[in-house]
Structures are given as structure tokens and as C-alpha cells.
PDB file of C-alpha atoms in Angstrom:
ATOM      1  CA  GLU A   1     -58.815  40.276 -79.123  1.00  0.00           C
ATOM      2  CA  THR A   2     -55.743  38.180 -79.052  1.00  0.00           C
ATOM      3  CA  GLY A   3     -52.906  38.375 -77.041  1.00  0.00           C
ATOM      4  CA  VAL A   4     -50.204  39.213 -79.847  1.00  0.00           C
ATOM      5  CA  THR A   5     -50.600  42.383 -81.260  1.00  0.00           C
ATOM      6  CA  GLN A   6     -49.083  43.456 -84.772  1.00  0.00           C
ATOM      7  CA  THR A   7     -48.682  46.930 -86.528  1.00  0.00           C
ATOM      8  CA  PRO A   8     -49.673  47.465 -89.197  1.00  0.00           C
ATOM      9  CA  ARG A   9     -51.992  45.158 -91.054  1.00  0.00           C
ATOM     10  CA  HIS A  10     -51.549  46.260 -94.254  1.00  0.00           C
ATOM     11  CA  LEU A  11     -47.887  47.450 -95.419  1.00  0.00           C
ATOM     12  CA  VAL A  12     -47.457  48.755 -99.336  1.00  0.00           C
ATOM     13  CA  MET A  13     -43.814  49.756 -99.818  1.00  0.00           C
ATOM     14  CA  GLY A  14     -41.311  50.251-102.701  1.00  0.00           C
ATOM     15  CA  MET A  15     -38.033  48.400-102.244  1.00  0.00           C
ATOM     16  CA  THR A  16     -35.577  51.594-101.781  1.00  0.00           C
ATOM     17  CA  ASN A  17     -37.898  52.447 -98.607  1.00  0.00           C
ATOM     18  CA  LYS A  18     -37.161  51.913 -95.182  1.00  0.00           C
ATOM     19  CA  LYS A  19     -40.252  50.626 -92.473  1.00  0.00           C
ATOM     20  CA  SER A  20     -40.761  48.610 -89.363  1.00  0.00           C
ATOM     21  CA  LEU A  21     -42.499  45.820 -88.105  1.00  0.00           C
ATOM     22  CA  LYS A  22     -43.982  45.613 -85.157  1.00  0.00           C
ATOM     23  CA  CYS A  23     -45.598  43.080 -82.585  1.00  0.00           C
ATOM     24  CA  GLU A  24     -46.622  43.563 -78.958  1.00  0.00           C
ATOM     25  CA  GLN A  25     -47.051  40.024 -76.514  1.00  0.00           C
ATOM     26  CA  HIS A  26     -50.028  40.094 -73.749  1.00  0.00           C
ATOM     27  CA  LEU A  27     -49.123  36.850 -72.321  1.00  0.00           C
ATOM     28  CA  GLY A  28     -46.214  37.027 -70.463  1.00  0.00           C
ATOM     29  CA  HIS A  29     -44.229  35.037 -72.731  1.00  0.00           C
ATOM     30  CA  ASN A  30     -40.206  34.272 -72.557  1.00  0.00           C
ATOM     31  CA  ALA A  31     -40.490  33.544 -76.371  1.00  0.00           C
ATOM     32  CA  MET A  32     -41.189  35.664 -79.471  1.00  0.00           C
ATOM     33  CA  TYR A  33     -41.125  34.367 -83.327  1.00  0.00           C
ATOM     34  CA  TRP A  34     -40.884  35.815 -87.109  1.00  0.00           C
ATOM     35  CA  TYR A  35     -42.693  33.511 -89.284  1.00  0.00           C
ATOM     36  CA  LYS A  36     -42.827  33.865 -92.807  1.00  0.00           C
ATOM     37  CA  GLN A  37     -45.588  32.089 -94.614  1.00  0.00           C
ATOM     38  CA  SER A  38     -46.075  32.002 -98.396  1.00  0.00           C
ATOM     39  CA  ALA A  39     -49.154  31.676-100.777  1.00  0.00           C
ATOM     40  CA  LYS A  40     -48.649  26.863-100.447  1.00  0.00           C
ATOM     41  CA  LYS A  41     -46.028  27.066 -98.466  1.00  0.00           C
ATOM     42  CA  PRO A  42     -45.007  26.058 -94.658  1.00  0.00           C
ATOM     43  CA  LEU A  43     -44.303  28.647 -92.326  1.00  0.00           C
ATOM     44  CA  GLU A  44     -41.211  29.269 -92.168  1.00  0.00           C
ATOM     45  CA  LEU A  45     -39.454  30.406 -89.130  1.00  0.00           C
ATOM     46  CA  MET A  46     -37.057  33.990 -89.595  1.00  0.00           C
ATOM     47  CA  PHE A  47     -36.067  34.405 -85.639  1.00  0.00           C
ATOM     48  CA  VAL A  48     -36.536  33.768 -82.696  1.00  0.00           C
ATOM     49  CA  TYR A  49     -36.037  35.578 -79.189  1.00  0.00           C
ATOM     50  CA  SER A  50     -35.324  33.363 -75.906  1.00  0.00           C
ATOM     51  CA  LEU A  51     -35.147  36.391 -72.971  1.00  0.00           C
ATOM     52  CA  GLU A  52     -34.447  38.891 -75.308  1.00  0.00           C
ATOM     53  CA  GLU A  53     -31.298  36.602 -76.628  1.00  0.00           C
ATOM     54  CA  ARG A  54     -31.707  35.833 -80.165  1.00  0.00           C
ATOM     55  CA  VAL A  55     -31.775  32.157 -80.080  1.00  0.00           C
ATOM     56  CA  GLU A  56     -32.487  31.079 -83.777  1.00  0.00           C
ATOM     57  CA  ASN A  57     -31.552  33.140 -86.827  1.00  0.00           C
ATOM     58  CA  ASN A  58     -32.634  31.254 -90.105  1.00  0.00           C
ATOM     59  CA  SER A  59     -30.422  32.238 -92.887  1.00  0.00           C
ATOM     60  CA  VAL A  60     -32.171  35.086 -93.698  1.00  0.00           C
ATOM     61  CA  PRO A  61     -31.274  37.125 -95.737  1.00  0.00           C
ATOM     62  CA  SER A  62     -29.679  41.349 -94.102  1.00  0.00           C
ATOM     63  CA  ARG A  63     -32.192  43.349 -95.483  1.00  0.00           C
ATOM     64  CA  PHE A  64     -34.758  41.476 -92.256  1.00  0.00           C
ATOM     65  CA  SER A  65     -32.803  42.984 -89.363  1.00  0.00           C
ATOM     66  CA  PRO A  66     -35.102  41.945 -85.478  1.00  0.00           C
ATOM     67  CA  GLU A  67     -34.528  43.608 -82.526  1.00  0.00           C
ATOM     68  CA  CYS A  68     -36.109  42.866 -79.358  1.00  0.00           C
ATOM     69  CA  PRO A  69     -35.706  45.865 -76.847  1.00  0.00           C
ATOM     70  CA  ASN A  70     -37.408  43.744 -73.719  1.00  0.00           C
ATOM     71  CA  SER A  71     -39.563  40.530 -73.442  1.00  0.00           C
ATOM     72  CA  SER A  72     -43.145  42.228 -74.770  1.00  0.00           C
ATOM     73  CA  HIS A  73     -42.048  43.542 -77.937  1.00  0.00           C
ATOM     74  CA  LEU A  74     -40.853  42.918 -80.778  1.00  0.00           C
ATOM     75  CA  PHE A  75     -40.017  44.342 -84.047  1.00  0.00           C
ATOM     76  CA  LEU A  76     -38.245  42.966 -87.592  1.00  0.00           C
ATOM     77  CA  HIS A  77     -36.981  46.203 -89.000  1.00  0.00           C
ATOM     78  CA  LEU A  78     -37.389  46.873 -93.406  1.00  0.00           C
ATOM     79  CA  HIS A  79     -34.238  48.186 -95.881  1.00  0.00           C
ATOM     80  CA  THR A  80     -34.392  47.778 -99.860  1.00  0.00           C
ATOM     81  CA  LEU A  81     -36.966  44.438 -99.935  1.00  0.00           C
ATOM     82  CA  GLN A  82     -38.018  42.246-102.983  1.00  0.00           C
ATOM     83  CA  PRO A  83     -41.097  42.521-104.465  1.00  0.00           C
ATOM     84  CA  GLU A  84     -40.452  37.916-103.618  1.00  0.00           C
ATOM     85  CA  ASP A  85     -40.237  39.078-100.087  1.00  0.00           C
ATOM     86  CA  SER A  86     -44.198  39.830-100.743  1.00  0.00           C
ATOM     87  CA  ALA A  87     -46.138  37.056 -98.317  1.00  0.00           C
ATOM     88  CA  LEU A  88     -47.995  37.724 -94.583  1.00  0.00           C
ATOM     89  CA  TYR A  89     -45.573  38.234 -91.424  1.00  0.00           C
ATOM     90  CA  LEU A  90     -47.013  36.424 -88.825  1.00  0.00           C
ATOM     91  CA  CYS A  91     -45.239  36.888 -84.778  1.00  0.00           C
ATOM     92  CA  ALA A  92     -45.675  34.654 -82.398  1.00  0.00           C
ATOM     93  CA  SER A  93     -44.954  34.182 -78.418  1.00  0.00           C
ATOM     94  CA  SER A  94     -44.550  31.183 -76.220  1.00  0.00           C
ATOM     95  CA  ARG A  95     -43.270  29.854 -73.024  1.00  0.00           C
ATOM     96  CA  THR A  96     -40.224  27.765 -73.460  1.00  0.00           C
ATOM     97  CA  ASN A  97     -41.998  24.117 -74.277  1.00  0.00           C
ATOM     98  CA  SER A  98     -44.982  25.270 -74.848  1.00  0.00           C
ATOM     99  CA  PRO A  99     -47.443  25.793 -78.459  1.00  0.00           C
ATOM    100  CA  LEU A 100     -46.669  29.446 -79.154  1.00  0.00           C
ATOM    101  CA  HIS A 101     -49.584  32.084 -80.150  1.00  0.00           C
ATOM    102  CA  PHE A 102     -50.205  34.358 -82.993  1.00  0.00           C
ATOM    103  CA  GLY A 103     -50.444  37.530 -84.010  1.00  0.00           C
ATOM    104  CA  ASN A 104     -53.110  38.333 -87.224  1.00  0.00           C
ATOM    105  CA  GLY A 105     -49.825  39.017 -89.286  1.00  0.00           C
ATOM    106  CA  THR A 106     -49.106  41.752 -91.137  1.00  0.00           C
ATOM    107  CA  ARG A 107     -49.600  41.697 -94.847  1.00  0.00           C
ATOM    108  CA  LEU A 108     -46.465  43.144 -96.703  1.00  0.00           C
ATOM    109  CA  THR A 109     -47.108  44.061-100.212  1.00  0.00           C
ATOM    110  CA  VAL A 110     -42.936  45.022-102.071  1.00  0.00           C
ATOM    111  CA  THR A 111     -43.789  46.991-105.103  1.00  0.00           C
TER     112      THR A 111
ATOM    113  CA  GLN B   1     -38.605  14.628 -98.921  1.00  0.00           C
ATOM    114  CA  LYS B   2     -40.352  17.777 -97.318  1.00  0.00           C
ATOM    115  CA  GLU B   3     -39.724  17.268 -93.218  1.00  0.00           C
ATOM    116  CA  VAL B   4     -43.245  17.922 -93.276  1.00  0.00           C
ATOM    117  CA  GLU B   5     -46.180  16.722 -95.584  1.00  0.00           C
ATOM    118  CA  GLN B   6     -49.760  17.474 -95.796  1.00  0.00           C
ATOM    119  CA  ASP B   7     -51.944  18.119 -98.711  1.00  0.00           C
ATOM    120  CA  PRO B   8     -53.249  20.876 -99.379  1.00  0.00           C
ATOM    121  CA  GLY B   9     -56.524  19.876-100.188  1.00  0.00           C
ATOM    122  CA  PRO B  10     -59.386  22.131-100.777  1.00  0.00           C
ATOM    123  CA  LEU B  11     -60.948  19.590 -99.229  1.00  0.00           C
ATOM    124  CA  SER B  12     -65.200  20.788 -99.443  1.00  0.00           C
ATOM    125  CA  VAL B  13     -67.405  18.554 -97.406  1.00  0.00           C
ATOM    126  CA  PRO B  14     -70.917  19.491 -96.431  1.00  0.00           C
ATOM    127  CA  GLU B  15     -72.060  20.155 -93.128  1.00  0.00           C
ATOM    128  CA  GLY B  16     -72.708  17.433 -90.589  1.00  0.00           C
ATOM    129  CA  ALA B  17     -70.208  15.603 -92.049  1.00  0.00           C
ATOM    130  CA  ILE B  18     -66.593  14.345 -90.841  1.00  0.00           C
ATOM    131  CA  VAL B  19     -64.172  15.642 -91.559  1.00  0.00           C
ATOM    132  CA  SER B  20     -60.568  14.331 -91.458  1.00  0.00           C
ATOM    133  CA  LEU B  21     -56.945  15.827 -92.197  1.00  0.00           C
ATOM    134  CA  ASN B  22     -53.807  13.584 -91.998  1.00  0.00           C
ATOM    135  CA  CYS B  23     -49.874  14.826 -92.085  1.00  0.00           C
ATOM    136  CA  THR B  24     -46.950  12.685 -92.302  1.00  0.00           C
ATOM    137  CA  TYR B  25     -43.687  13.647 -91.352  1.00  0.00           C
ATOM    138  CA  SER B  26     -39.953  12.233 -91.822  1.00  0.00           C
ATOM    139  CA  ASN B  27     -38.503  13.085 -88.771  1.00  0.00           C
ATOM    140  CA  SER B  28     -38.123  10.358 -86.011  1.00  0.00           C
ATOM    141  CA  ALA B  29     -37.490  13.217 -83.212  1.00  0.00           C
ATOM    142  CA  PHE B  30     -40.734  14.711 -83.247  1.00  0.00           C
ATOM    143  CA  GLN B  31     -42.159  14.214 -80.669  1.00  0.00           C
ATOM    144  CA  TYR B  32     -44.436  17.352 -79.859  1.00  0.00           C
ATOM    145  CA  PHE B  33     -47.603  17.646 -82.289  1.00  0.00           C
ATOM    146  CA  MET B  34     -49.908  20.321 -82.906  1.00  0.00           C
ATOM    147  CA  TRP B  35     -52.846  21.585 -84.881  1.00  0.00           C
ATOM    148  CA  TYR B  36     -54.091  24.570 -86.657  1.00  0.00           C
ATOM    149  CA  ARG B  37     -56.858  26.748 -87.221  1.00  0.00           C
ATOM    150  CA  GLN B  38     -56.075  29.613 -89.549  1.00  0.00           C
ATOM    151  CA  TYR B  39     -59.981  31.765 -90.932  1.00  0.00           C
ATOM    152  CA  SER B  40     -58.514  34.586 -93.486  1.00  0.00           C
ATOM    153  CA  ARG B  41     -57.026  37.538 -93.178  1.00  0.00           C
ATOM    154  CA  LYS B  42     -55.983  35.851 -89.595  1.00  0.00           C
ATOM    155  CA  GLY B  43     -52.614  33.866 -88.098  1.00  0.00           C
ATOM    156  CA  PRO B  44     -52.696  30.572 -87.333  1.00  0.00           C
ATOM    157  CA  GLU B  45     -54.638  29.452 -83.332  1.00  0.00           C
ATOM    158  CA  LEU B  46     -54.036  26.423 -81.839  1.00  0.00           C
ATOM    159  CA  LEU B  47     -56.248  23.784 -81.892  1.00  0.00           C
ATOM    160  CA  MET B  48     -54.801  20.386 -80.361  1.00  0.00           C
ATOM    161  CA  TYR B  49     -51.505  19.900 -78.520  1.00  0.00           C
ATOM    162  CA  THR B  50     -50.136  16.251 -77.942  1.00  0.00           C
ATOM    163  CA  TYR B  51     -47.893  15.145 -77.022  1.00  0.00           C
ATOM    164  CA  SER B  52     -45.802  11.470 -78.224  1.00  0.00           C
ATOM    165  CA  SER B  53     -48.711   9.205 -79.511  1.00  0.00           C
ATOM    166  CA  GLY B  54     -51.838   8.531 -78.936  1.00  0.00           C
ATOM    167  CA  ASN B  55     -55.761   9.915 -79.421  1.00  0.00           C
ATOM    168  CA  LYS B  56     -56.793  13.314 -77.013  1.00  0.00           C
ATOM    169  CA  GLU B  57     -60.083  15.011 -77.237  1.00  0.00           C
ATOM    170  CA  ASP B  58     -61.795  17.808 -77.064  1.00  0.00           C
ATOM    171  CA  GLY B  59     -65.214  18.530 -78.019  1.00  0.00           C
ATOM    172  CA  ARG B  60     -65.646  17.415 -81.991  1.00  0.00           C
ATOM    173  CA  PHE B  61     -61.821  17.241 -82.512  1.00  0.00           C
ATOM    174  CA  THR B  62     -59.862  15.010 -82.438  1.00  0.00           C
ATOM    175  CA  ALA B  63     -56.636  14.536 -83.171  1.00  0.00           C
ATOM    176  CA  GLN B  64     -54.380  11.202 -83.091  1.00  0.00           C
ATOM    177  CA  VAL B  65     -51.008   9.850 -83.499  1.00  0.00           C
ATOM    178  CA  ASP B  66     -48.860   7.327 -84.780  1.00  0.00           C
ATOM    179  CA  LYS B  67     -45.059   7.648 -84.698  1.00  0.00           C
ATOM    180  CA  SER B  68     -44.647   4.013 -85.455  1.00  0.00           C
ATOM    181  CA  SER B  69     -45.914   5.541 -88.810  1.00  0.00           C
ATOM    182  CA  LYS B  70     -44.519   8.872 -88.647  1.00  0.00           C
ATOM    183  CA  TYR B  71     -48.686   9.468 -89.082  1.00  0.00           C
ATOM    184  CA  ILE B  72     -50.757  12.294 -87.321  1.00  0.00           C
ATOM    185  CA  SER B  73     -54.527  13.485 -88.016  1.00  0.00           C
ATOM    186  CA  LEU B  74     -57.060  15.394 -86.774  1.00  0.00           C
ATOM    187  CA  PHE B  75     -60.671  14.262 -87.184  1.00  0.00           C
ATOM    188  CA  ILE B  76     -63.706  17.464 -87.153  1.00  0.00           C
ATOM    189  CA  ARG B  77     -67.065  15.571 -86.363  1.00  0.00           C
ATOM    190  CA  ASP B  78     -70.833  17.305 -86.614  1.00  0.00           C
ATOM    191  CA  SER B  79     -68.632  19.452 -89.126  1.00  0.00           C
ATOM    192  CA  GLN B  80     -70.025  23.301 -89.514  1.00  0.00           C
ATOM    193  CA  PRO B  81     -69.256  26.491 -92.217  1.00  0.00           C
ATOM    194  CA  SER B  82     -67.061  28.770 -88.783  1.00  0.00           C
ATOM    195  CA  ASP B  83     -64.582  25.264 -89.197  1.00  0.00           C
ATOM    196  CA  SER B  84     -64.349  26.051 -93.293  1.00  0.00           C
ATOM    197  CA  ALA B  85     -60.259  27.420 -92.472  1.00  0.00           C
ATOM    198  CA  THR B  86     -57.056  26.266 -93.696  1.00  0.00           C
ATOM    199  CA  TYR B  87     -55.739  23.885 -90.871  1.00  0.00           C
ATOM    200  CA  LEU B  88     -51.931  23.357 -90.015  1.00  0.00           C
ATOM    201  CA  CYS B  89     -50.272  20.599 -88.874  1.00  0.00           C
ATOM    202  CA  ALA B  90     -47.087  21.160 -86.607  1.00  0.00           C
ATOM    203  CA  MET B  91     -44.866  19.492 -84.705  1.00  0.00           C
ATOM    204  CA  ARG B  92     -41.458  19.716 -83.339  1.00  0.00           C
ATOM    205  CA  GLY B  93     -38.574  17.463 -81.417  1.00  0.00           C
ATOM    206  CA  SER B  94     -38.004  17.464 -77.522  1.00  0.00           C
ATOM    207  CA  SER B  95     -34.755  19.655 -76.722  1.00  0.00           C
ATOM    208  CA  SER B  96     -35.711  22.434 -74.957  1.00  0.00           C
ATOM    209  CA  ASN B  97     -33.569  24.144 -76.837  1.00  0.00           C
ATOM    210  CA  ASP B  98     -35.475  23.556 -80.156  1.00  0.00           C
ATOM    211  CA  TYR B  99     -37.531  26.653 -80.383  1.00  0.00           C
ATOM    212  CA  LYS B 100     -38.035  25.150 -84.780  1.00  0.00           C
ATOM    213  CA  LEU B 101     -41.633  23.796 -86.216  1.00  0.00           C
ATOM    214  CA  SER B 102     -42.376  22.500 -88.680  1.00  0.00           C
ATOM    215  CA  PHE B 103     -45.550  22.732 -90.379  1.00  0.00           C
ATOM    216  CA  GLY B 104     -47.132  21.269 -93.175  1.00  0.00           C
ATOM    217  CA  ALA B 105     -48.475  23.846 -96.246  1.00  0.00           C
ATOM    218  CA  GLY B 106     -51.832  22.973 -94.616  1.00  0.00           C
ATOM    219  CA  THR B 107     -54.830  21.625 -96.294  1.00  0.00           C
ATOM    220  CA  THR B 108     -58.229  24.531 -96.855  1.00  0.00           C
ATOM    221  CA  VAL B 109     -61.760  22.953 -95.531  1.00  0.00           C
ATOM    222  CA  THR B 110     -65.178  24.225 -96.092  1.00  0.00           C
ATOM    223  CA  VAL B 111     -67.958  23.246 -94.862  1.00  0.00           C
ATOM    224  CA  ARG B 112     -71.169  23.809 -97.084  1.00  0.00           C
ATOM    225  CA  ALA B 113     -74.461  24.208 -95.708  1.00  0.00           C
TER     226      ALA B 113
END
């Protein structure tokens, strides 16, 4: 059982839908991350929150909107997505300068 | 040029063989080096974590870092079918504000029983 829990595990949405991905970490870490994983490509960092403050926003389109209400929870709000946004979305957490611990991801399909 | 290069494979070996994986990188500022293992339909899990150059051993796994050549390796001894997975290398600089990990694309390994 991972210390980082992501829900839902699978999500299919149309291009006009609004949905949210949820992440919760039980490790006492102070930083949380969203990554996008597409086939045959390196993981792409999307957002980083440290102590609930966004410290990295990696030129991500505005149709992706993160929210970090506290150090244990992270959301990714999705709106008007494109088919090329279909991917595995991974949440991770860490202490400062320590390795990342990943959740099992949400497999997103945009139709 | 990609910041981190990793041969995607796939790599297929018989059970008991030594698996050799490697990554090259271009950024001389990288100081921390990691290997993650990712099983199908799971998230990456940390295997090895090393700082600067040198070797680190943990059971059947050995990680090597050669900063002069900008080259890192992971060796798996006495490989088992349960080692079949995708292996990702990752690295970052040493600044406390450096949250960005640079990943390789991953090498898919199959260990045949």
C-alpha cells in the first residue's frame, strides 16, 4: 500500500467535461507534485507545491488547474481537455531535497 | 539534445542473468541520482538513491555514477521474473530550491523464466 493515494484510478471524459483528480499523502512530506507520463516519453513535471505554496508551474496550459489546500492533499482540476491530454497523471510527495514517492496514478482518456 | 538519454529497450534476459541499464546526461550540475522501478499499471517506486560519484549496493542491485563521463548505471544480479518492469533514471541538482527531477524515458526489462 503506497503512502500516496490517487483517485480515481481511471477516468474517461469528453472534451467539454470538468473533472478533478485527487491525491493524498500520508508520509508527512512538505512538497507535492503533479507529473504527466505519456508512452515512450520522460515524465513531465507539471506543478510543484512546497508548504502549500506553488513553487513551480512548468508552462502547463490553463485547462489544468492545481489546488493544494493543505500539505497532505493535492488536486488537479481539468476543464476543456484535448485528446492529446490523454496520459497517466502521477502525484508524488517528498521532503525537501529527498527522493519523490509516487502514487499509482490516474489513467486519463479524453474522448 | 535531450537532458537525459536512456535506451528504451526492450531488454529481454533469461532468469539469473545480470541486467545492465544506463543513462547519460548533459547537465554537469546534477548531483543526486536515482533509479525508479515501475511495474505495469503502478507508479514508479524508488530503488536506489546516490549522491555524486561512486558505487552503491543494495542486495542484488548496484548503482554506479561516473560524473566525469556523465554516465550512470544500474546492475541487477541474479535477475528474477519479478524484476520485469520499466526502469527509470532520474537526477537533479543540489540546490534546496531545485524541485525539478530530470527523468529518462525508461527501459523496459523482461526476465524470462
